[in-house]
Amino acid sequence: MLIVGAGGFARELLEIFQQKGIADQVGFYDDVNQNTGKLLFDRFPILKNEAQAKDFFSAHGNAFTIGIGNPALRYKMHQKFEGLGGKLNSVISSKACLGSFDVSIGEGCNILDGATFSNSTSAGIGCIVYYNSIITHDCSLGKFAQLSPGATLLGGAKVDDFTVVGSNATILPNVTVGKHAMIGAASVVTKHIPDFALMIGNPARRMGWVSEFGYKLLFDKTGFATCEYSGDKYFLEQDKVVKI
């Protein structure tokens, strides 16, 4: 399988393959950091361009997963590598615990050691569920959402698309967190959260707004802001942020 990325999260995914005894089937893709060399850990090939990726798919099958943490970048890589003929696959640790009844895991999810899905839970495509996160009954994750280590969703909580829940944060029962939001580490979310909100504390309070790429938005007096990473424009009116 091709792991898109060769940084920290990609190396964490490698351990799952190692535990399953199939690490020799893995290659990596990194066309950003040209100083990474040709091999990771002096063993695993690092591909540097799309032509090499296509050759890898031809030789080893078209399965790929995304070893990048940022939700918006994960989505972009999903689109790019499916365009190259790849097929997005999930990577799930044998040390994760998935309930026996009514559990739905979308393609391309990365679920690490100690993560727990209770019965009647779901995760959309491309999610990351990190070490020791807990998803209790009737909770759901949208597409490309992320639960950082130790995060907990309590009964009926919903985390929408592209949202990041920080380490050891807790979403209380029946609370909905909107799209592209960011929940700070150890925060406790007690009420519904709007799209693009940055929430910190116990109880969590809105400390600002973030872009799709997780960069803090600084709105001018007319209500406009620009993401410093992507250049995308956003508009704030009556405590609601929309991408223009």
Coordinates of C-alpha atoms in Angstrom, one line a residue:
M1 CA 0.0 0.0 0.0
L2 CA 1.1 3.5 -0.7
I3 CA 1.1 5.9 2.3
V4 CA 0.7 9.5 1.1
G5 CA 3.1 11.5 3.3
A6 CA 6.4 10.5 5.0
G7 CA 6.2 12.6 8.1
G8 CA 5.3 11.9 11.7
F9 CA 1.7 10.6 11.1
A10 CA 2.8 8.4 8.2
R11 CA 5.4 6.8 10.4
E12 CA 2.8 6.1 13.0
L13 CA 0.7 4.3 10.4
L14 CA 3.7 2.2 9.4
E15 CA 3.7 0.6 12.8
I16 CA 0.2 -0.9 12.1
F17 CA 1.6 -2.6 9.0
Q18 CA 4.6 -3.8 11.0
Q19 CA 2.4 -5.3 13.7
K20 CA 0.4 -7.1 11.0
G21 CA 3.6 -8.4 9.4
I22 CA 3.0 -6.7 6.1
A23 CA 5.4 -3.7 6.3
D24 CA 7.3 -4.9 3.3
Q25 CA 4.3 -4.0 1.1
V26 CA 4.5 -0.3 2.1
G27 CA 5.8 2.6 0.1
F28 CA 5.6 6.4 0.9
Y29 CA 5.0 9.5 -1.2
D30 CA 6.4 12.9 -0.4
D31 CA 6.9 15.5 -3.2
V32 CA 7.2 18.4 -0.7
N33 CA 10.3 17.6 1.3
Q34 CA 13.0 16.9 -1.2
N35 CA 15.7 16.3 1.4
T36 CA 14.0 13.1 2.8
G37 CA 16.1 10.9 0.5
K38 CA 14.9 7.8 -1.3
L39 CA 14.3 5.5 1.7
L40 CA 12.5 5.9 5.0
F41 CA 14.3 4.1 7.8
D42 CA 16.8 2.9 5.2
R43 CA 14.2 0.4 4.0
F44 CA 10.9 1.8 2.6
P45 CA 10.8 3.7 -0.7
I46 CA 9.8 7.3 -0.8
L47 CA 8.3 8.3 -4.1
K48 CA 8.8 11.9 -5.3
N49 CA 6.4 12.5 -8.2
E50 CA 3.2 11.4 -9.8
A51 CA 4.9 9.2 -12.4
Q52 CA 6.5 7.2 -9.6
A53 CA 3.2 6.9 -7.8
K54 CA 1.5 5.5 -11.0
D55 CA 4.4 3.0 -11.4
F56 CA 3.9 1.9 -7.8
F57 CA 0.2 1.3 -8.3
S58 CA 1.0 -0.7 -11.5
A59 CA 3.5 -2.9 -9.6
H60 CA 1.8 -3.3 -6.2
G61 CA -1.9 -2.5 -6.7
N62 CA -3.7 0.8 -6.4
A63 CA -4.4 0.9 -2.6
F64 CA -3.4 4.0 -0.8
T65 CA -4.0 5.7 2.5
I66 CA -3.2 9.2 3.7
G67 CA -0.4 9.7 6.3
I68 CA -1.1 13.4 6.7
G69 CA -2.9 14.9 9.7
N70 CA -4.5 18.1 8.4
P71 CA -8.1 17.3 7.4
A72 CA -8.2 19.7 4.4
L73 CA -4.9 18.4 3.1
R74 CA -6.1 14.9 3.6
Y75 CA -9.1 15.7 1.4
K76 CA -6.9 17.2 -1.3
M77 CA -4.6 14.1 -1.3
H78 CA -7.7 11.9 -1.5
Q79 CA -8.8 13.7 -4.7
K80 CA -5.3 13.7 -6.2
F81 CA -4.5 10.1 -5.7
E82 CA -7.9 8.8 -6.8
G83 CA -7.2 10.9 -9.9
L84 CA -4.0 8.9 -10.4
G85 CA -6.0 5.7 -10.3
G86 CA -5.6 4.9 -6.6
K87 CA -8.2 3.5 -4.3
L88 CA -8.5 5.0 -0.8
N89 CA -8.2 2.3 1.9
S90 CA -8.6 2.3 5.7
V91 CA -5.8 1.3 8.0
I92 CA -7.1 0.0 11.4
S93 CA -4.9 -1.2 14.2
S94 CA -5.5 -4.7 15.5
K95 CA -5.2 -3.1 18.9
A96 CA -8.3 -0.9 18.3
C97 CA -11.7 -2.0 19.6
L98 CA -14.7 -1.9 17.3
G99 CA -18.1 -2.8 18.5
S100 CA -19.9 -5.9 17.1
F101 CA -23.2 -4.2 16.2
D102 CA -24.1 -1.2 13.9
V103 CA -20.6 0.2 13.5
S104 CA -19.8 1.9 10.2
I105 CA -16.3 2.9 9.2
G106 CA -15.8 4.8 6.0
E107 CA -13.1 4.1 3.5
G108 CA -9.7 5.7 4.2
C109 CA -10.0 5.9 8.0
N110 CA -6.9 5.6 10.1
I111 CA -7.7 4.1 13.5
L112 CA -4.8 3.7 15.9
D113 CA -4.0 1.6 18.9
G114 CA -6.4 1.8 21.8
A115 CA -9.2 3.6 19.9
T116 CA -12.7 2.4 20.9
F117 CA -15.9 2.4 18.9
S118 CA -18.9 1.3 20.8
N119 CA -22.0 -0.2 19.2
S120 CA -24.2 2.1 17.0
T121 CA -21.3 4.5 16.0
S122 CA -20.1 5.7 12.6
A123 CA -17.1 7.5 11.0
G124 CA -17.2 9.0 7.5
I125 CA -14.5 8.6 4.9
G126 CA -10.9 9.8 5.7
C127 CA -11.2 10.1 9.5
I128 CA -8.3 9.9 12.0
V129 CA -9.1 8.3 15.3
Y130 CA -5.9 8.5 17.4
Y131 CA -4.6 6.5 20.4
N132 CA -7.1 5.8 23.2
S133 CA -9.9 7.9 21.8
I134 CA -13.4 6.7 22.8
I135 CA -16.5 7.0 20.6
T136 CA -19.5 5.9 22.7
H137 CA -23.0 4.8 21.6
D138 CA -24.9 6.7 18.9
C139 CA -22.0 9.0 18.2
S140 CA -20.8 9.9 14.7
L141 CA -17.8 11.5 12.9
G142 CA -18.2 13.3 9.6
K143 CA -15.8 12.9 6.7
F144 CA -12.1 13.7 7.3
A145 CA -12.8 14.5 11.0
Q146 CA -10.0 13.9 13.5
L147 CA -10.0 12.8 17.2
S148 CA -6.6 13.4 18.8
P149 CA -5.2 11.1 21.5
G150 CA -7.6 10.5 24.4
A151 CA -10.5 12.4 23.0
T152 CA -14.0 11.2 24.0
L153 CA -17.4 11.5 22.4
L154 CA -20.3 10.8 24.8
G155 CA -23.6 9.3 23.8
G156 CA -25.2 10.9 20.8
A157 CA -22.5 13.5 20.2
K158 CA -21.8 14.4 16.6
V159 CA -18.5 15.8 15.1
D160 CA -19.1 17.1 11.6
D161 CA -16.8 17.1 8.5
F162 CA -13.2 18.3 8.7
T163 CA -13.3 19.1 12.4
V164 CA -10.4 18.4 14.8
V165 CA -11.0 17.5 18.4
G166 CA -7.8 18.0 20.5
S167 CA -6.1 15.6 22.9
N168 CA -8.2 14.6 25.9
A169 CA -11.1 16.8 24.9
T170 CA -14.6 15.7 25.7
I171 CA -17.8 16.3 23.7
L172 CA -20.8 15.9 26.0
P173 CA -23.9 13.8 25.1
N174 CA -26.1 15.0 22.2
V175 CA -23.8 17.9 21.4
T176 CA -23.1 18.7 17.7
V177 CA -19.8 20.2 16.6
G178 CA -20.0 21.9 13.2
K179 CA -17.7 21.6 10.2
H180 CA -14.1 22.8 10.1
A181 CA -14.1 23.6 13.8
M182 CA -11.2 23.1 16.1
I183 CA -11.5 22.0 19.7
G184 CA -8.6 22.7 22.0
A185 CA -6.8 20.0 24.0
A186 CA -8.6 19.1 27.3
S187 CA -11.6 21.2 26.4
V188 CA -15.1 20.1 27.5
V189 CA -17.7 21.0 24.9
T190 CA -21.1 21.5 26.6
K191 CA -23.2 23.0 23.8
H192 CA -23.6 23.0 20.0
I193 CA -20.6 24.5 18.1
P194 CA -20.9 26.4 14.8
D195 CA -18.7 25.8 11.7
F196 CA -15.2 27.2 11.8
A197 CA -15.2 27.9 15.5
L198 CA -12.1 27.7 17.7
M199 CA -13.1 26.4 21.1
I200 CA -10.9 26.2 24.2
G201 CA -11.4 25.5 27.9
N202 CA -13.7 23.8 30.4
P203 CA -16.4 24.6 29.6
A204 CA -15.2 25.3 26.1
R205 CA -15.6 28.9 25.0
R206 CA -15.2 30.3 21.5
M207 CA -11.8 32.0 21.2
G208 CA -11.9 32.8 17.6
W209 CA -12.4 31.3 14.2
V210 CA -10.3 29.1 11.9
S211 CA -10.1 28.4 8.2
E212 CA -10.5 25.1 6.5
F213 CA -6.8 24.5 6.9
G214 CA -6.9 25.3 10.6
Y215 CA -5.3 28.8 10.5
K216 CA -6.7 31.4 12.8
L217 CA -8.9 34.0 10.9
L218 CA -8.4 37.7 11.7
F219 CA -11.5 39.5 10.5
D220 CA -11.4 43.2 9.6
K221 CA -14.0 45.8 10.5
T222 CA -16.1 44.9 7.4
G223 CA -16.2 41.2 8.5
F224 CA -13.7 39.8 5.9
A225 CA -10.7 37.6 6.6
T226 CA -8.1 35.7 4.5
C227 CA -6.5 32.3 5.3
E228 CA -2.8 32.9 5.4
Y229 CA -2.1 29.4 4.1
S230 CA -4.6 29.1 1.2
G231 CA -5.6 32.7 0.4
D232 CA -9.2 31.7 0.7
K233 CA -11.6 34.5 1.8
Y234 CA -14.1 34.2 4.7
F235 CA -17.0 36.4 5.9
L236 CA -18.3 36.8 9.4
E237 CA -21.7 38.1 10.2
Q238 CA -23.9 37.5 13.2
D239 CA -21.6 34.9 14.7
K240 CA -21.6 32.9 11.5
V241 CA -18.6 32.3 9.2
V242 CA -18.9 31.4 5.6
K243 CA -16.2 30.7 3.0
I244 CA -16.6 33.1 0.0

